Coordinates of C-alpha atoms in Angstrom, one line a residue:
X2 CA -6.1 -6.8 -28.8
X3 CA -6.7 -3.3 -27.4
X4 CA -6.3 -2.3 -24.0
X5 CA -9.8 -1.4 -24.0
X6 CA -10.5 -4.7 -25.2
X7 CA -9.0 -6.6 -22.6
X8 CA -10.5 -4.7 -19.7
X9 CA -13.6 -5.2 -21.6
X10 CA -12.7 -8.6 -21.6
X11 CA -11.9 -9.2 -18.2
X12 CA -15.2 -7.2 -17.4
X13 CA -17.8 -9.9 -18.9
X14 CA -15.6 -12.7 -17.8
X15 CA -15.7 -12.1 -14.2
X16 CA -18.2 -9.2 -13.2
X17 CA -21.0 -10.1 -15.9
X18 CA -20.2 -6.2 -17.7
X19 CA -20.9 -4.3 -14.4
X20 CA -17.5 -3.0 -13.4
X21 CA -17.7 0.7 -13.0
X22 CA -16.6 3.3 -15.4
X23 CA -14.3 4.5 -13.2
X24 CA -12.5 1.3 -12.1
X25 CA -12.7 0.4 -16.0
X26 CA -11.0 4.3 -17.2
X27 CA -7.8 3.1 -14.4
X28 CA -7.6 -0.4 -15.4
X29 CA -7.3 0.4 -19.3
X30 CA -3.5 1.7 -18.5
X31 CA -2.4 -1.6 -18.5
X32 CA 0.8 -2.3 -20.3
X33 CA -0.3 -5.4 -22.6
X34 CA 3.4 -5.8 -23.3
X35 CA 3.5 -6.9 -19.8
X36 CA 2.7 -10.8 -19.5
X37 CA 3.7 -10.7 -16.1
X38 CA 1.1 -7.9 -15.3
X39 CA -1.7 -9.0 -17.4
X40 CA -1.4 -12.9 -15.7
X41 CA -1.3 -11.0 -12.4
X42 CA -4.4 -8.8 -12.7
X43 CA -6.4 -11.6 -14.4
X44 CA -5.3 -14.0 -11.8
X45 CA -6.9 -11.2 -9.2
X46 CA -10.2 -11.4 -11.1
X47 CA -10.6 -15.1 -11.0
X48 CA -10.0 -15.0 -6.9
X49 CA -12.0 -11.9 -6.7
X50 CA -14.4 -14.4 -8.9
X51 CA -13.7 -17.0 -6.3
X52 CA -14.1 -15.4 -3.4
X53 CA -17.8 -13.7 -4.7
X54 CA -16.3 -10.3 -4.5
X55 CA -19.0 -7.4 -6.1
X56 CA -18.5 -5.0 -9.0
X57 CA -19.9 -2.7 -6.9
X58 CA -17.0 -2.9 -4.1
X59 CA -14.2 -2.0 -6.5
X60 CA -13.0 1.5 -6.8
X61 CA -11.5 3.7 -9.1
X62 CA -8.3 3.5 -6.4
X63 CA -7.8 -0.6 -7.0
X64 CA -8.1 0.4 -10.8
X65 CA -5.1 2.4 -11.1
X66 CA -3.6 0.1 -8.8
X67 CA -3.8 -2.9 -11.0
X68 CA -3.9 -0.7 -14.1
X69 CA -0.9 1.4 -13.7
X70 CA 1.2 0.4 -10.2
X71 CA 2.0 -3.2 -10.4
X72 CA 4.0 -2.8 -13.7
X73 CA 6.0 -0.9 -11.4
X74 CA 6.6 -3.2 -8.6
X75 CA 6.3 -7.2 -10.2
X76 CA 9.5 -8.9 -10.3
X77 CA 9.0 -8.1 -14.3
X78 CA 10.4 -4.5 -13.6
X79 CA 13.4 -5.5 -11.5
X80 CA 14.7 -7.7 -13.9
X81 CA 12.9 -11.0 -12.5
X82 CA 14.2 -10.2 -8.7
X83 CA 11.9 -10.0 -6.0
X84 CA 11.2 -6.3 -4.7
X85 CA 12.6 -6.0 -1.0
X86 CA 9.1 -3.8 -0.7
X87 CA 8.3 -2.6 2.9
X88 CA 7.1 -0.2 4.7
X89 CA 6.6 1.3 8.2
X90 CA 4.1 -0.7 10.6
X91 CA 3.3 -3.6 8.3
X92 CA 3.8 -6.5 10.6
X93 CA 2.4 -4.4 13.5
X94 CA -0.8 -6.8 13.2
X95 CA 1.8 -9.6 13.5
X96 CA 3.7 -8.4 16.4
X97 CA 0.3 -8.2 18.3
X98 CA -0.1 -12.5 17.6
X99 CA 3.3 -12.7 18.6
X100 CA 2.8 -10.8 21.9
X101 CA -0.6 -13.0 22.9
X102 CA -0.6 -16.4 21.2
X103 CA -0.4 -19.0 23.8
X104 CA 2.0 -20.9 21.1
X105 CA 4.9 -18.4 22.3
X106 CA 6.9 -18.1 25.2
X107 CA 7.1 -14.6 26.8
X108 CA 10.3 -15.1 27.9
X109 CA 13.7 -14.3 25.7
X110 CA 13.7 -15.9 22.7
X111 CA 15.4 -15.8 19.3
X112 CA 13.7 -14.9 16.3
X113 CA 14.4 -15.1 12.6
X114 CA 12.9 -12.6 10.2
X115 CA 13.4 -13.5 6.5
X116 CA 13.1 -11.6 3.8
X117 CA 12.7 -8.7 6.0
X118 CA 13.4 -5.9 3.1
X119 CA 15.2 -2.5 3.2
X120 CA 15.0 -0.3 4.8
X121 CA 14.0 -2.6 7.6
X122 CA 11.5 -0.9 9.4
X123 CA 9.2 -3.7 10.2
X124 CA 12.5 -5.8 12.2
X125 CA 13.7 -2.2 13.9
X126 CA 9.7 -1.9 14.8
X127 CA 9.4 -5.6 16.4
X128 CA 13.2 -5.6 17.9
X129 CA 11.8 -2.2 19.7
X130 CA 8.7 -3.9 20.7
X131 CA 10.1 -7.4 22.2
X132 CA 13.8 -5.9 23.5
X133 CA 14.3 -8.9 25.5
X134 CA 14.4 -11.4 22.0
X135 CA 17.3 -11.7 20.1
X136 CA 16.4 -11.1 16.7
X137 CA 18.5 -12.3 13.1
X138 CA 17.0 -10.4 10.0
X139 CA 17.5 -11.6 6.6
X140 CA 17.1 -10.8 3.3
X141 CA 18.9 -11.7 0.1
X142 CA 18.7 -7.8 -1.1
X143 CA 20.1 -6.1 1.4
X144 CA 22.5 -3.3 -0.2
X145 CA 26.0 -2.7 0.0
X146 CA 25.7 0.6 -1.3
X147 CA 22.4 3.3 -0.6
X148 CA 22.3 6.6 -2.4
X149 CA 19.5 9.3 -1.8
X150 CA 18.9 11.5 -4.5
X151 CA 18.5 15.1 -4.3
X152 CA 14.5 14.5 -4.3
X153 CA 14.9 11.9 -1.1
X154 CA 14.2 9.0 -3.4
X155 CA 16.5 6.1 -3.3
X156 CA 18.2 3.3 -4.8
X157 CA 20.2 0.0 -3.4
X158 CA 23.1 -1.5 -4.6
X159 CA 25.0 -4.9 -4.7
X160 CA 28.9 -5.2 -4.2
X161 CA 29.4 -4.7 -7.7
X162 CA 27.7 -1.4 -7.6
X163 CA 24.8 -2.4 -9.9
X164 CA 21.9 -1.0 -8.9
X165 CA 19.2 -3.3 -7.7
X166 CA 16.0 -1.5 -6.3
X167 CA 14.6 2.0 -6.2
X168 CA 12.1 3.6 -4.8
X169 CA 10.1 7.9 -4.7
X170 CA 10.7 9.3 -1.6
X171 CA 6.9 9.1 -1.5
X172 CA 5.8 5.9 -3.2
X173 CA 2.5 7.5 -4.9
X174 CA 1.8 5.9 -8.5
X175 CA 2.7 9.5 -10.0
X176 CA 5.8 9.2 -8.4
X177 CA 6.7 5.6 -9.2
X178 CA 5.5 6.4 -12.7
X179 CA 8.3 9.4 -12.8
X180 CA 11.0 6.9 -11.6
X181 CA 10.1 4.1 -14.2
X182 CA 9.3 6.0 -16.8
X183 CA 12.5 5.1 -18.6
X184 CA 14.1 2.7 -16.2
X185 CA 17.0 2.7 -17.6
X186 CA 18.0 6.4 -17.5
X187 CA 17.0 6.1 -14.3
X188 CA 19.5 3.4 -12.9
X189 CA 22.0 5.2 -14.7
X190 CA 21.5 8.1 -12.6
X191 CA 21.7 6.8 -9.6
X192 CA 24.7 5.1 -10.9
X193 CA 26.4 7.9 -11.6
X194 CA 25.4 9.6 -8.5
X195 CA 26.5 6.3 -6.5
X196 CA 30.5 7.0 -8.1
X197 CA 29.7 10.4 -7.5
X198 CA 29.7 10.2 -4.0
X199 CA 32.3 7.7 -3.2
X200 CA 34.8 9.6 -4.7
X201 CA 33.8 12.3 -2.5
X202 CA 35.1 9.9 0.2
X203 CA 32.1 10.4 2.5
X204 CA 29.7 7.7 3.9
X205 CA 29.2 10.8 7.3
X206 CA 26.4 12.6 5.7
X207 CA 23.4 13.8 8.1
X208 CA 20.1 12.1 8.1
X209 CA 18.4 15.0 6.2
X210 CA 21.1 15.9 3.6
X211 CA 20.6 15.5 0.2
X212 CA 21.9 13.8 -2.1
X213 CA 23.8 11.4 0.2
X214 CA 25.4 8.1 0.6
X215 CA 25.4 5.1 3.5
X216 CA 28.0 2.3 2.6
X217 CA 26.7 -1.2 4.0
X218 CA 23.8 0.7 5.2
X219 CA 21.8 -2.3 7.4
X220 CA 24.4 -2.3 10.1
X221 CA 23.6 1.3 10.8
X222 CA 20.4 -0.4 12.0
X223 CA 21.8 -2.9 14.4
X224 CA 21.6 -2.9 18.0
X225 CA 22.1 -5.3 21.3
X226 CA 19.2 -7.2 20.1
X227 CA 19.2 -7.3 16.1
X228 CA 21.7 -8.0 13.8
X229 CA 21.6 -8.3 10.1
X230 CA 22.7 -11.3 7.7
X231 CA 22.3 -11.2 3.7
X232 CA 20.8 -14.7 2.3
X233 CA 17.2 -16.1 1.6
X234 CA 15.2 -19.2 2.4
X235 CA 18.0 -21.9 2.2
X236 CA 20.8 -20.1 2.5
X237 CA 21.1 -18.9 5.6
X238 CA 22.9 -20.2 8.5
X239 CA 22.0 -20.1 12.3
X240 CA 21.3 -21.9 15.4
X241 CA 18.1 -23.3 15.9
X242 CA 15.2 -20.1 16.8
X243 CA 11.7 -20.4 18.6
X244 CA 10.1 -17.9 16.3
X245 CA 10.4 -17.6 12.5
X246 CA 8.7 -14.5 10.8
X247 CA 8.4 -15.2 6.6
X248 CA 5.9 -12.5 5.3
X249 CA 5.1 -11.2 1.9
X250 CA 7.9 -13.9 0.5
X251 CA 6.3 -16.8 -0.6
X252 CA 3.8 -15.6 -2.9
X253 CA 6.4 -14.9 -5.2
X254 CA 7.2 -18.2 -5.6
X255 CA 5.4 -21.7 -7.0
X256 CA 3.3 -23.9 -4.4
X257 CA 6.5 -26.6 -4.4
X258 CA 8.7 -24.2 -3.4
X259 CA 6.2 -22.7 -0.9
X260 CA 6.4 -26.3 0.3
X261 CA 9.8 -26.8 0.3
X262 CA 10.5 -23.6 2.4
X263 CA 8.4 -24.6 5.1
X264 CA 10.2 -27.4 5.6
X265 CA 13.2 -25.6 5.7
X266 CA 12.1 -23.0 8.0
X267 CA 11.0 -25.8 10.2
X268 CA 14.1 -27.4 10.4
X269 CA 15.3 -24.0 11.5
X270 CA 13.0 -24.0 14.9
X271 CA 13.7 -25.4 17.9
X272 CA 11.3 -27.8 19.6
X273 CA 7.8 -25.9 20.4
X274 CA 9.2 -22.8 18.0
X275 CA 6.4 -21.0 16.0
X276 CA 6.8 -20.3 11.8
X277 CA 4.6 -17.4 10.7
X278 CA 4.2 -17.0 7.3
X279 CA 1.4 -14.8 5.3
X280 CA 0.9 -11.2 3.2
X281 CA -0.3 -7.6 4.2
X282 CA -0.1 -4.5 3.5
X283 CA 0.7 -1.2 5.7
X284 CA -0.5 -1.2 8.8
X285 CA -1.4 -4.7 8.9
X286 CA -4.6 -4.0 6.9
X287 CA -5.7 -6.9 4.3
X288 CA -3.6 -9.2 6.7
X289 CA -3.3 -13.0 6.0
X290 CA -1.0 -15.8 8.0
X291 CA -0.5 -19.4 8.7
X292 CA 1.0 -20.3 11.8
X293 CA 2.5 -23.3 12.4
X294 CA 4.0 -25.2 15.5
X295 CA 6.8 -27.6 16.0
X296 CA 6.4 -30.7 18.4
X297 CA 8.1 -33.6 18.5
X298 CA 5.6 -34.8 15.3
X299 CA 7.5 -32.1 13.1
X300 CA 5.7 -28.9 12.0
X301 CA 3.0 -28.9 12.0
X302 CA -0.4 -26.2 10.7
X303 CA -2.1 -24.8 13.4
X304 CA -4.7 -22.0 11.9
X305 CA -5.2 -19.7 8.7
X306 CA -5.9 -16.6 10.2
X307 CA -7.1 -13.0 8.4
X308 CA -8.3 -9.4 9.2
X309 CA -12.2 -8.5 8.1
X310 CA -11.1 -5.6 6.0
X311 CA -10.2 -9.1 3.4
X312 CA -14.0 -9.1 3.0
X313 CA -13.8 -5.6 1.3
X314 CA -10.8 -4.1 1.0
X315 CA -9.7 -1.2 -0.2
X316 CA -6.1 -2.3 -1.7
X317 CA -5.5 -5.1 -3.5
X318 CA -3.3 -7.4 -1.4
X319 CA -6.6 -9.6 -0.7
X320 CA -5.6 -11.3 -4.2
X321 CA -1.8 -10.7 -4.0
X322 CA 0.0 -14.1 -5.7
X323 CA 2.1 -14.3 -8.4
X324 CA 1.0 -17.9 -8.9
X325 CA -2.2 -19.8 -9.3
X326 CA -1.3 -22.8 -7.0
X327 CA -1.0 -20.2 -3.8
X328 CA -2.8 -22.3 -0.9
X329 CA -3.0 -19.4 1.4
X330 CA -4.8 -16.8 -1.0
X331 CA -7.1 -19.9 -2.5
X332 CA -8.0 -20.4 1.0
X333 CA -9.1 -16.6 1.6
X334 CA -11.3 -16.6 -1.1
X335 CA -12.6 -19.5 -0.1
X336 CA -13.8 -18.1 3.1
X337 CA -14.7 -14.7 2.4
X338 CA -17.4 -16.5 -0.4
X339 CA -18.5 -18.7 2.9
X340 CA -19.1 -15.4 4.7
X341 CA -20.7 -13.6 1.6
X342 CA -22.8 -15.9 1.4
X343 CA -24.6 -15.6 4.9
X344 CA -27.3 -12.3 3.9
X345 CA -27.1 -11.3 7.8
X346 CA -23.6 -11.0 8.1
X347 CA -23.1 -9.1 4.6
X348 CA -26.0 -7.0 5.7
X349 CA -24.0 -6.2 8.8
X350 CA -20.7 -5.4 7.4
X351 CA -21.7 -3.4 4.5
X352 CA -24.0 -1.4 6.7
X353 CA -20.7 -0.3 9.5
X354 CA -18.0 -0.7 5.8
X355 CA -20.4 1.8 3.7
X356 CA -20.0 4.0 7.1
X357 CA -16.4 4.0 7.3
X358 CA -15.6 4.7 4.2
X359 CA -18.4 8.0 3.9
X360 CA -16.5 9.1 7.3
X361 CA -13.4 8.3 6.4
X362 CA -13.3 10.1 3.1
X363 CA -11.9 6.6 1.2
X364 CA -13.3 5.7 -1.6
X365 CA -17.2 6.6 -0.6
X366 CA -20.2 5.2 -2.2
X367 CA -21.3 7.3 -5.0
X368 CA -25.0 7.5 -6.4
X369 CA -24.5 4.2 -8.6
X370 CA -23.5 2.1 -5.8
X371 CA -20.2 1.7 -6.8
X372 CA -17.2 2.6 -3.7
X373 CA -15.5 5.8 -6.5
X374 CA -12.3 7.2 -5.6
X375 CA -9.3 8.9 -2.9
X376 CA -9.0 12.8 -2.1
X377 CA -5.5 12.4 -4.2
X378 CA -4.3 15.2 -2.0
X379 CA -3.6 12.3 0.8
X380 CA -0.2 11.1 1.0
X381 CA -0.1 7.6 1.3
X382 CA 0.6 7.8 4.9
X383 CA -2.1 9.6 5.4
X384 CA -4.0 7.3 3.3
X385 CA -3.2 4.1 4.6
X386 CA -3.5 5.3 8.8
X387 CA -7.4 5.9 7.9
X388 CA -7.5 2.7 5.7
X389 CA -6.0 1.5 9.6
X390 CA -8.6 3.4 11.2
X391 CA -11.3 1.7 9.7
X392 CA -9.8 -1.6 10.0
X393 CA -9.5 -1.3 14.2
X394 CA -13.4 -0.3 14.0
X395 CA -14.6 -3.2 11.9
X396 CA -12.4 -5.4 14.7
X397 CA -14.1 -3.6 17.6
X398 CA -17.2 -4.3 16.6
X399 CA -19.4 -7.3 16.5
X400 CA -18.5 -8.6 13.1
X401 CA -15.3 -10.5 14.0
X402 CA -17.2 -13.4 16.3
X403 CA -20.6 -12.8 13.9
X404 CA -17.9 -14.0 11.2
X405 CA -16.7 -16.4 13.4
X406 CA -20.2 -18.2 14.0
X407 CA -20.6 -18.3 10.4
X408 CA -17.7 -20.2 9.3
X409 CA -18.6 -22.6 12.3
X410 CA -21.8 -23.1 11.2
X411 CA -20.3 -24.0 7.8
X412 CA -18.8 -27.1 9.6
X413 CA -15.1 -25.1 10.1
X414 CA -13.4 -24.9 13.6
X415 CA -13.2 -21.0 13.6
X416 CA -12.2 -18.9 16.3
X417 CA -11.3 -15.1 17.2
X418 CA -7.2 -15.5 17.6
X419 CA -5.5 -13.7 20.3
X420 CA -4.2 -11.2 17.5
X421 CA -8.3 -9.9 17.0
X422 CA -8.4 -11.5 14.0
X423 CA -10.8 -14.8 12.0
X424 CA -8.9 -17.9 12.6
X425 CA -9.8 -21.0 10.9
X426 CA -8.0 -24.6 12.0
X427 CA -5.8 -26.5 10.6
X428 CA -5.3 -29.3 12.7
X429 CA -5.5 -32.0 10.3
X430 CA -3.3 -29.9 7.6

């Protein structure tokens, strides 16, 4: 089978033939050597399938996502080892339920962030924002050695000096697509760059000097409130905490695993502690989370919350799973079909969405209906603060309780959380 074939395939399957050229011309880059990818991106269309998602709503943008981008950054192109992806303002979304739910304390309090990635900007972002807490950040990738090339773009290392993860300076698909061209010439770069620079003896170079070196780089990061221990779910060990932060983890792994570490992580909180666990992207846009809450019946689910940009987004982390037993992504889809559904509130939302995105410049609607493409001059921070933007004016609108009443006229105890965002109980599990 051709890639043309398969895209063709996956066209009739789920979207009836109506996907749009453009979306179809990005997807047919897909690597069919790639099981990992092809599962992933066909597992996207069912729960795009699922969830009642339109032709129409995706762009030429989520096509070369899907079609070019996630062979770079699947556990398939790292050797079967979860990514430590992140990136700047993530978990701001997050941080705003922590700061408001009537679950948490204001007090001091002690937090665990797993799998918090490197660099760790989303911990050194909430550890600014809550001073007062006292903060452990884990991850089972962070490096021993970092080495910046003489481009900015960088790669980790484990104790035995074997490269683990790298990453552009700016992580645009051309430039992942230049790193992973030939992945292996590319880690032996960096390798030789690594020996490089520790025979120069240095581990003093200045923030802005290229190429450079940081030995043991996460402690550089730690302050009065934040330090930094290497180990995953299972593995670490600490006194008990009242907040546990687990995002963009699970969905890597199978749903008894997912079960298993939530059991863990609640053995990890003290009495009336609060587990977080969920996906998003930058920003917080396409933000999804489960909170639970120990009492003295064990942990226990309290609400599935998400952000309205899920209804149309404009990445593709509404379908992120590498499984097809995810609960929390099932559950999305689930929703967003409930809401798309209801005439007057899809009315509603595509009439402020189509708005946004014609104002925005992202991914406007072009004379076929279809949402097209990005001004590829924008970097992707400059991409993703408007993909912000239009998130905070789809929340300050009417739409969030209009979704609200819908899912509680489909029999579901719904609310507006304190974080802004649709919250559905889950009082009996």
């Amino acid at each position: 089978m051709t890639s043309s074939e398969y895209v063709s395939h996956l066209n009739h399957t789920y979207f009836s033939g109506k996907l749009s050229a453009g979306f179809l011309q990005q997807l047919a880059t897909l690597p069919l050597e790639r099981k990992d990818v092809l599962s992933f991106v066909e597992r996207s269309f069912r729960l795009m399938k699922r969830g009642g998602h339109p032709a129409e709503d995706l762009s030429s943008l989520q096509g070369g996502i899907l079609g070019s981008l996630m062979a770079r950054i699947l556990p398939g192109a790292w050797e079967g080892k979860v990514p430590p992806i992140t990136v700047a303002g993530r978990h701001v979304g997050i941080d705003d339920y922590f700061s408001k739910s009537a679950l948490i304390n204001g007090g001091p309090l002690r937090m665990l962030d797993i799998g918090c990635g490197f660099p760790p900007h989303t911990t050194l972002e909430t550890a600014a924002r809550f001073p007062e807490w006292h903060i452990t950040a884990a991850d089972p990738s962070l490096p021993m050695y970092l080495v910046y090339d003489g481009e900015g773009n960088y790669c980790t290392f484990d104790e035995d000096r074997e490269p683990v993860y790298f990453q552009p300076a700016i992580p645009s698909v051309e430039n992942w697509n230049a790193l992973l061209a030939d992945a292996p010439s590319t880690r032996a770069r960096f390798r030789q760059l690594l020996d490089e620079l520790i025979l120069a003896g240095r581990d003093d170079y200045a923030d802005d000097e290229l190429p450079r070196l940081r030995i043991d780089p996460v402690h550089r990061h730690s302050t009065s409130n934040l330090h930094f221990i290497r180990g995953g779910i299972g593995e670490v060990e600490l006194a008990p905490v009242d907040v546990i932060r687990c995002c963009n983890v699970l969905f890597y792994f199978n749903d008894q695993f997912r079960q298993d570490a939530v059991r863990w992580l609640g053995e990890q909180l003290n009495p009336g502690g609060v587990l977080l666990t969920g996906s998003n992207w930058a920003l917080s846009t396409e933000n999804r989370y489960t909170v639970f809450h120990k009492s003295g019946d064990g942990l226990e689910p309290k609400e599935f919350a998400f952000s309205l940009d899920n209804f149309s987004p404009v990445g593709i982390v509404t379908w992120y799973t590498n499984l097809d037993d995810d609960r929390e992504v099932a559950q999305l889809a689930d929703y967003l079909a409930i809401l798309r559904r209801d005439k007057a509130f899809s009315d509603a939302f595509y009439a402020l969405n189509d708005d946004l995105h014609a104002r925005y410049g992202i991914c406007p609607r072009d004379e076929a209906g279809y949402y097209s493409d990005i001004d590829h001059t924008l970097t992707p921070t400059e991409l993703w603060t408007r993909v912000w933007e239009m998130k905070k004016e789809l929340h300050s609108s009417a739409l969030v309780d209009m979704a609200v009443g819908v899912l509680r006229n489909a029999g579901l105890e719904a609310r507006v959380n304190e974080a802004g965002d649709v919250a559905v109980g889950m009082m009996n599990g």
